[in-house]
mmCIF file of C-alpha atoms in Angstrom:
data_model
loop_
_atom_site.group_PDB
_atom_site.id
_atom_site.type_symbol
_atom_site.label_atom_id
_atom_site.label_comp_id
_atom_site.label_asym_id
_atom_site.label_seq_id
_atom_site.Cartn_x
_atom_site.Cartn_y
_atom_site.Cartn_z
ATOM 1 C CA MET A 937 -0.066 0.102 0.031
ATOM 2 C CA ASP A 938 2.911 2.368 0.833
ATOM 3 C CA GLN A 939 4.477 1.681 -2.437
ATOM 4 C CA ALA A 940 1.166 2.382 -4.288
ATOM 5 C CA ILE A 941 0.683 5.741 -2.390
ATOM 6 C CA HIS A 942 4.462 6.550 -3.227
ATOM 7 C CA LYS A 943 3.824 5.920 -6.917
ATOM 8 C CA LEU A 944 0.647 8.074 -6.741
ATOM 9 C CA ASN A 945 2.700 10.897 -5.093
ATOM 10 C CA VAL A 946 5.470 10.629 -7.753
ATOM 11 C CA GLY A 947 2.626 10.649 -10.506
ATOM 12 C CA HIS A 948 1.088 13.625 -8.899
ATOM 13 C CA TYR A 949 4.373 15.632 -8.566
ATOM 14 C CA THR A 950 5.356 14.773 -12.168
ATOM 15 C CA LEU A 951 1.767 15.963 -13.416
ATOM 16 C CA ASP A 952 2.335 19.271 -11.116
ATOM 17 C CA VAL A 953 5.643 19.728 -12.917
ATOM 18 C CA LYS A 954 3.929 19.165 -16.388
ATOM 19 C CA VAL A 955 1.106 21.416 -15.581
ATOM 20 C CA SER A 956 3.602 24.193 -14.262
ATOM 21 C CA GLN A 957 5.651 23.916 -17.533
ATOM 22 C CA LEU A 958 2.447 23.976 -19.708
ATOM 23 C CA MET A 959 1.304 27.081 -17.823
ATOM 24 C CA ASP A 960 4.734 28.692 -18.179
ATOM 25 C CA ARG A 961 4.572 27.999 -21.956
ATOM 26 C CA LEU A 962 1.074 29.304 -22.206
ATOM 27 C CA SER A 963 2.073 32.496 -20.548
ATOM 28 C CA ARG A 964 4.922 32.883 -22.927
ATOM 29 C CA MET A 965 2.601 32.160 -25.809
ATOM 30 C CA ASP A 966 0.158 34.785 -24.543
ATOM 31 C CA ALA A 967 2.840 37.360 -24.460
ATOM 32 C CA LYS A 968 3.988 36.450 -28.069
ATOM 33 C CA VAL A 969 0.418 36.711 -29.198
ATOM 34 C CA GLY A 970 0.132 40.117 -27.479
ATOM 35 C CA GLU A 971 3.247 41.228 -29.197
ATOM 36 C CA LEU A 972 1.766 39.869 -32.513
ATOM 37 C CA GLU A 973 -1.358 41.711 -32.119
ATOM 38 C CA ASP A 974 0.507 44.901 -31.389
ATOM 39 C CA ASN A 975 2.614 44.421 -34.432
ATOM 40 C CA ILE A 976 -0.510 43.822 -36.718
ATOM 41 C CA ARG A 977 -2.241 46.771 -35.329
ATOM 42 C CA GLU A 978 0.992 48.776 -36.097
ATOM 43 C CA VAL A 979 1.210 47.370 -39.717
ATOM 44 C CA TYR A 980 -2.510 48.082 -40.109
ATOM 45 C CA GLN A 981 -2.000 51.733 -39.230
ATOM 46 C CA HIS A 982 0.995 52.310 -41.426
ATOM 47 C CA SER A 983 -1.094 50.556 -44.314
ATOM 48 C CA LYS A 984 -3.854 53.099 -43.700
ATOM 49 C CA ASP A 985 -1.332 55.954 -43.439
ATOM 50 C CA ASN A 986 0.276 54.718 -46.741
ATOM 51 C CA ARG A 987 -3.148 54.455 -48.521
ATOM 52 C CA LYS A 988 -3.907 57.972 -47.470
ATOM 53 C CA GLU A 989 -0.557 59.382 -48.589
ATOM 54 C CA THR A 990 -0.906 57.423 -51.878
ATOM 55 C CA GLY A 991 -4.356 58.823 -52.331
ATOM 56 C CA ARG A 992 -3.168 62.236 -51.712
ATOM 57 C CA LEU A 993 -0.274 61.957 -54.309
ATOM 58 C CA GLU A 994 -2.548 60.464 -56.721
ATOM 59 C CA GLY A 995 -5.116 63.177 -56.466
ATOM 60 C CA CYS A 996 -2.396 65.767 -56.977
ATOM 61 C CA GLN A 997 -0.805 63.848 -59.917
ATOM 62 C CA LYS A 998 -3.791 62.723 -61.796
ATOM 63 C CA GLY A 999 -6.178 65.480 -60.672
ATOM 64 C CA ARG A 1000 -6.107 69.187 -60.901
ATOM 65 C CA ARG A 1001 -4.279 71.618 -58.816
ATOM 66 C CA MET A 1002 -5.763 74.601 -57.667
ATOM 67 C CA GLY A 1003 -3.852 76.875 -55.293
ATOM 68 C CA TYR A 1004 -3.468 74.772 -52.147
ATOM 69 C CA LYS A 1005 -5.795 72.112 -53.175
ATOM 70 C CA CYS A 1006 -5.843 69.209 -55.626
ATOM 71 C CA TYR A 1007 -9.083 67.689 -56.982
ATOM 72 C CA LEU A 1008 -9.720 64.438 -58.521
ATOM 73 C CA VAL A 1009 -12.952 63.121 -59.998
ATOM 74 C CA TYR A 1010 -13.732 59.522 -59.250
ATOM 75 C CA ASN A 1011 -15.760 57.879 -61.983
ATOM 76 C CA SER A 1012 -17.579 55.283 -59.860
ATOM 77 C CA TYR A 1013 -20.902 55.260 -58.141
ATOM 78 C CA GLU A 1014 -21.277 55.824 -54.312
ATOM 79 C CA ASP A 1015 -24.037 57.398 -52.249
ATOM 80 C CA TYR A 1016 -23.221 60.468 -50.250
ATOM 81 C CA ALA A 1017 -21.843 58.555 -47.275
ATOM 82 C CA GLY A 1018 -19.868 56.068 -49.393
ATOM 83 C CA ALA A 1019 -18.250 58.911 -51.372
ATOM 84 C CA ALA A 1020 -17.228 60.813 -48.209
ATOM 85 C CA ARG A 1021 -15.786 57.549 -46.781
ATOM 86 C CA LYS A 1022 -13.921 56.676 -49.892
ATOM 87 C CA CYS A 1023 -12.286 60.329 -49.897
ATOM 88 C CA LEU A 1024 -11.258 59.905 -46.240
ATOM 89 C CA GLU A 1025 -9.710 56.430 -46.780
ATOM 90 C CA ARG A 1026 -7.741 58.148 -49.681
ATOM 91 C CA GLY A 1027 -6.291 60.898 -47.444
ATOM 92 C CA GLY A 1028 -8.733 63.577 -48.652
ATOM 93 C CA ARG A 1029 -12.414 64.737 -48.180
ATOM 94 C CA MET A 1030 -15.127 65.462 -50.686
ATOM 95 C CA ALA A 1031 -14.673 68.602 -52.759
ATOM 96 C CA MET A 1032 -15.701 71.767 -50.726
ATOM 97 C CA PRO A 1033 -15.503 74.859 -52.988
ATOM 98 C CA ARG A 1034 -15.360 77.778 -50.660
ATOM 99 C CA ASP A 1035 -15.600 80.745 -52.995
ATOM 100 C CA ARG A 1036 -16.408 81.804 -56.586
ATOM 101 C CA LYS A 1037 -12.833 81.186 -57.739
ATOM 102 C CA GLU A 1038 -12.760 77.752 -56.393
ATOM 103 C CA GLN A 1039 -16.221 76.868 -57.719
ATOM 104 C CA GLU A 1040 -15.286 78.018 -61.146
ATOM 105 C CA ALA A 1041 -12.032 76.179 -61.499
ATOM 106 C CA LEU A 1042 -13.677 72.952 -59.948
ATOM 107 C CA ALA A 1043 -16.542 73.291 -62.422
ATOM 108 C CA ASP A 1044 -14.213 73.831 -65.364
ATOM 109 C CA TYR A 1045 -12.178 70.579 -64.256
ATOM 110 C CA VAL A 1046 -15.383 68.493 -63.779
ATOM 111 C CA LYS A 1047 -16.731 69.563 -67.187
ATOM 112 C CA SER A 1048 -13.568 68.780 -68.989
ATOM 113 C CA PHE A 1049 -13.629 65.398 -67.309
ATOM 114 C CA PHE A 1050 -17.065 64.303 -68.419
ATOM 115 C CA HIS A 1051 -17.187 66.364 -71.644
ATOM 116 C CA PRO A 1052 -19.342 66.056 -73.682
ATOM 117 C CA GLY A 1053 -21.665 64.283 -71.126
ATOM 118 C CA ASN A 1054 -23.510 65.712 -68.162
ATOM 119 C CA TRP A 1055 -22.963 63.657 -65.056
ATOM 120 C CA PRO A 1056 -23.561 64.982 -61.520
ATOM 121 C CA VAL A 1057 -20.845 64.613 -58.791
ATOM 122 C CA TRP A 1058 -21.268 64.725 -55.065
ATOM 123 C CA LEU A 1059 -19.652 67.721 -53.304
ATOM 124 C CA GLY A 1060 -18.857 67.597 -49.410
ATOM 125 C CA ILE A 1061 -21.905 69.955 -48.712
ATOM 126 C CA ASN A 1062 -25.089 68.931 -46.975
ATOM 127 C CA ASP A 1063 -27.942 70.290 -44.728
ATOM 128 C CA LEU A 1064 -28.520 66.944 -42.894
ATOM 129 C CA ARG A 1065 -28.522 68.591 -39.406
ATOM 130 C CA SER A 1066 -30.683 71.465 -39.968
ATOM 131 C CA GLU A 1067 -32.843 72.105 -42.936
ATOM 132 C CA GLY A 1068 -31.640 74.978 -45.093
ATOM 133 C CA MET A 1069 -28.345 75.365 -43.152
ATOM 134 C CA TYR A 1070 -25.790 74.126 -45.411
ATOM 135 C CA VAL A 1071 -22.330 72.852 -43.976
ATOM 136 C CA PHE A 1072 -19.231 71.482 -45.508
ATOM 137 C CA ASP A 1073 -18.381 68.058 -44.360
ATOM 138 C CA ASP A 1074 -15.726 69.572 -41.990
ATOM 139 C CA GLY A 1075 -18.627 71.497 -40.270
ATOM 140 C CA THR A 1076 -18.169 74.939 -41.385
ATOM 141 C CA ARG A 1077 -21.016 76.754 -42.673
ATOM 142 C CA VAL A 1078 -21.112 77.326 -46.543
ATOM 143 C CA SER A 1079 -21.056 81.010 -47.420
ATOM 144 C CA TYR A 1080 -20.820 80.762 -51.249
ATOM 145 C CA PHE A 1081 -23.588 78.933 -53.138
ATOM 146 C CA GLN A 1082 -23.850 77.965 -56.833
ATOM 147 C CA TRP A 1083 -27.448 76.937 -56.946
ATOM 148 C CA ARG A 1084 -29.280 76.028 -60.268
ATOM 149 C CA LYS A 1085 -31.585 79.129 -61.107
ATOM 150 C CA HIS A 1086 -34.108 78.401 -63.626
ATOM 151 C CA PHE A 1087 -37.854 79.203 -63.929
ATOM 152 C CA LEU A 1088 -38.691 75.630 -64.073
ATOM 153 C CA SER A 1089 -36.389 74.117 -61.691
ATOM 154 C CA SER A 1090 -34.671 76.583 -59.054
ATOM 155 C CA GLN A 1091 -32.671 74.749 -56.490
ATOM 156 C CA PRO A 1092 -32.600 73.738 -53.749
ATOM 157 C CA ASP A 1093 -35.942 72.294 -54.230
ATOM 158 C CA GLY A 1094 -36.033 69.004 -52.095
ATOM 159 C CA GLY A 1095 -37.025 70.358 -48.569
ATOM 160 C CA ARG A 1096 -36.304 67.619 -45.835
ATOM 161 C CA ARG A 1097 -36.056 64.724 -48.498
ATOM 162 C CA GLU A 1098 -32.893 66.012 -50.335
ATOM 163 C CA ASN A 1099 -30.179 66.943 -48.091
ATOM 164 C CA CYS A 1100 -26.865 66.308 -49.979
ATOM 165 C CA VAL A 1101 -25.281 68.492 -52.727
ATOM 166 C CA ALA A 1102 -24.127 67.484 -56.157
ATOM 167 C CA MET A 1103 -22.709 69.581 -58.895
ATOM 168 C CA SER A 1104 -23.697 69.195 -62.577
ATOM 169 C CA SER A 1105 -20.806 68.582 -64.863
ATOM 170 C CA ASP A 1106 -22.172 70.626 -67.844
ATOM 171 C CA ASP A 1107 -22.585 74.012 -66.103
ATOM 172 C CA GLY A 1108 -21.177 73.689 -62.603
ATOM 173 C CA ASP A 1109 -24.594 74.278 -60.879
ATOM 174 C CA TRP A 1110 -25.504 72.722 -57.675
ATOM 175 C CA TRP A 1111 -28.533 70.487 -57.060
ATOM 176 C CA ASP A 1112 -29.887 69.066 -53.769
ATOM 177 C CA HIS A 1113 -30.465 65.321 -53.889
ATOM 178 C CA TYR A 1114 -31.342 62.228 -51.903
ATOM 179 C CA CYS A 1115 -28.162 61.343 -50.103
ATOM 180 C CA ASP A 1116 -28.761 57.555 -50.833
ATOM 181 C CA ARG A 1117 -28.604 58.367 -54.604
ATOM 182 C CA THR A 1118 -25.437 56.940 -56.149
ATOM 183 C CA MET A 1119 -23.381 59.101 -58.496
ATOM 184 C CA ASN A 1120 -19.661 60.046 -59.181
ATOM 185 C CA TYR A 1121 -17.671 62.178 -56.542
ATOM 186 C CA VAL A 1122 -14.898 64.615 -56.364
ATOM 187 C CA CYS A 1123 -12.220 64.485 -53.554
ATOM 188 C CA GLU A 1124 -10.005 67.193 -52.662
ATOM 189 C CA PHE A 1125 -6.664 66.929 -51.180
ATOM 190 C CA ASP A 1126 -4.037 69.347 -49.548
ATOM 191 C CA ASP A 1127 -1.303 70.106 -51.987
ATOM 192 C CA ARG A 1128 1.752 70.038 -49.559
ATOM 193 C CA VAL A 1129 3.975 70.963 -52.660
ATOM 194 C CA ALA A 1130 2.288 74.170 -52.784
ATOM 195 C CA LEU A 1131 2.435 74.880 -49.102
#
């Protein structure tokens, strides 16, 4: 009986050692997994930063430079929120013409891009927060407007239904639209070369 108890004690001790070794290995593996997760997050952040910088460079190389901004038309269909997200992912924001000079230059670029067609493009302007109070996507109030003025269809005419602004490519006039409509869009980027 003593011999059996001794064997059990030795077996128990051996199991304790094995469990202790396994716990030690598990602890080291947890630390390694934590390091790997940190590395993955760091690589992901670098990748995001690189995509933004690549988008900005592409915008200023392929698009049109205007003062301290570059504009690039994307000939792909997105709703307003999707277009805003795509511009941010590329390191820019949807185009926000702040004055007549910027508006005219942007309208000329968009017209030449789609010539001879007429395709609307999203701008970074909406009145989603408060009907009739138009703001840029960065939250600042719009002070210059280029609404379509015509005896049949003066803009904005959508009331609470149409809260996002697009520019017509043939004449540069602005129209209010349903935000979930899909259309082309224009991103703007800071031109660091000009700065």
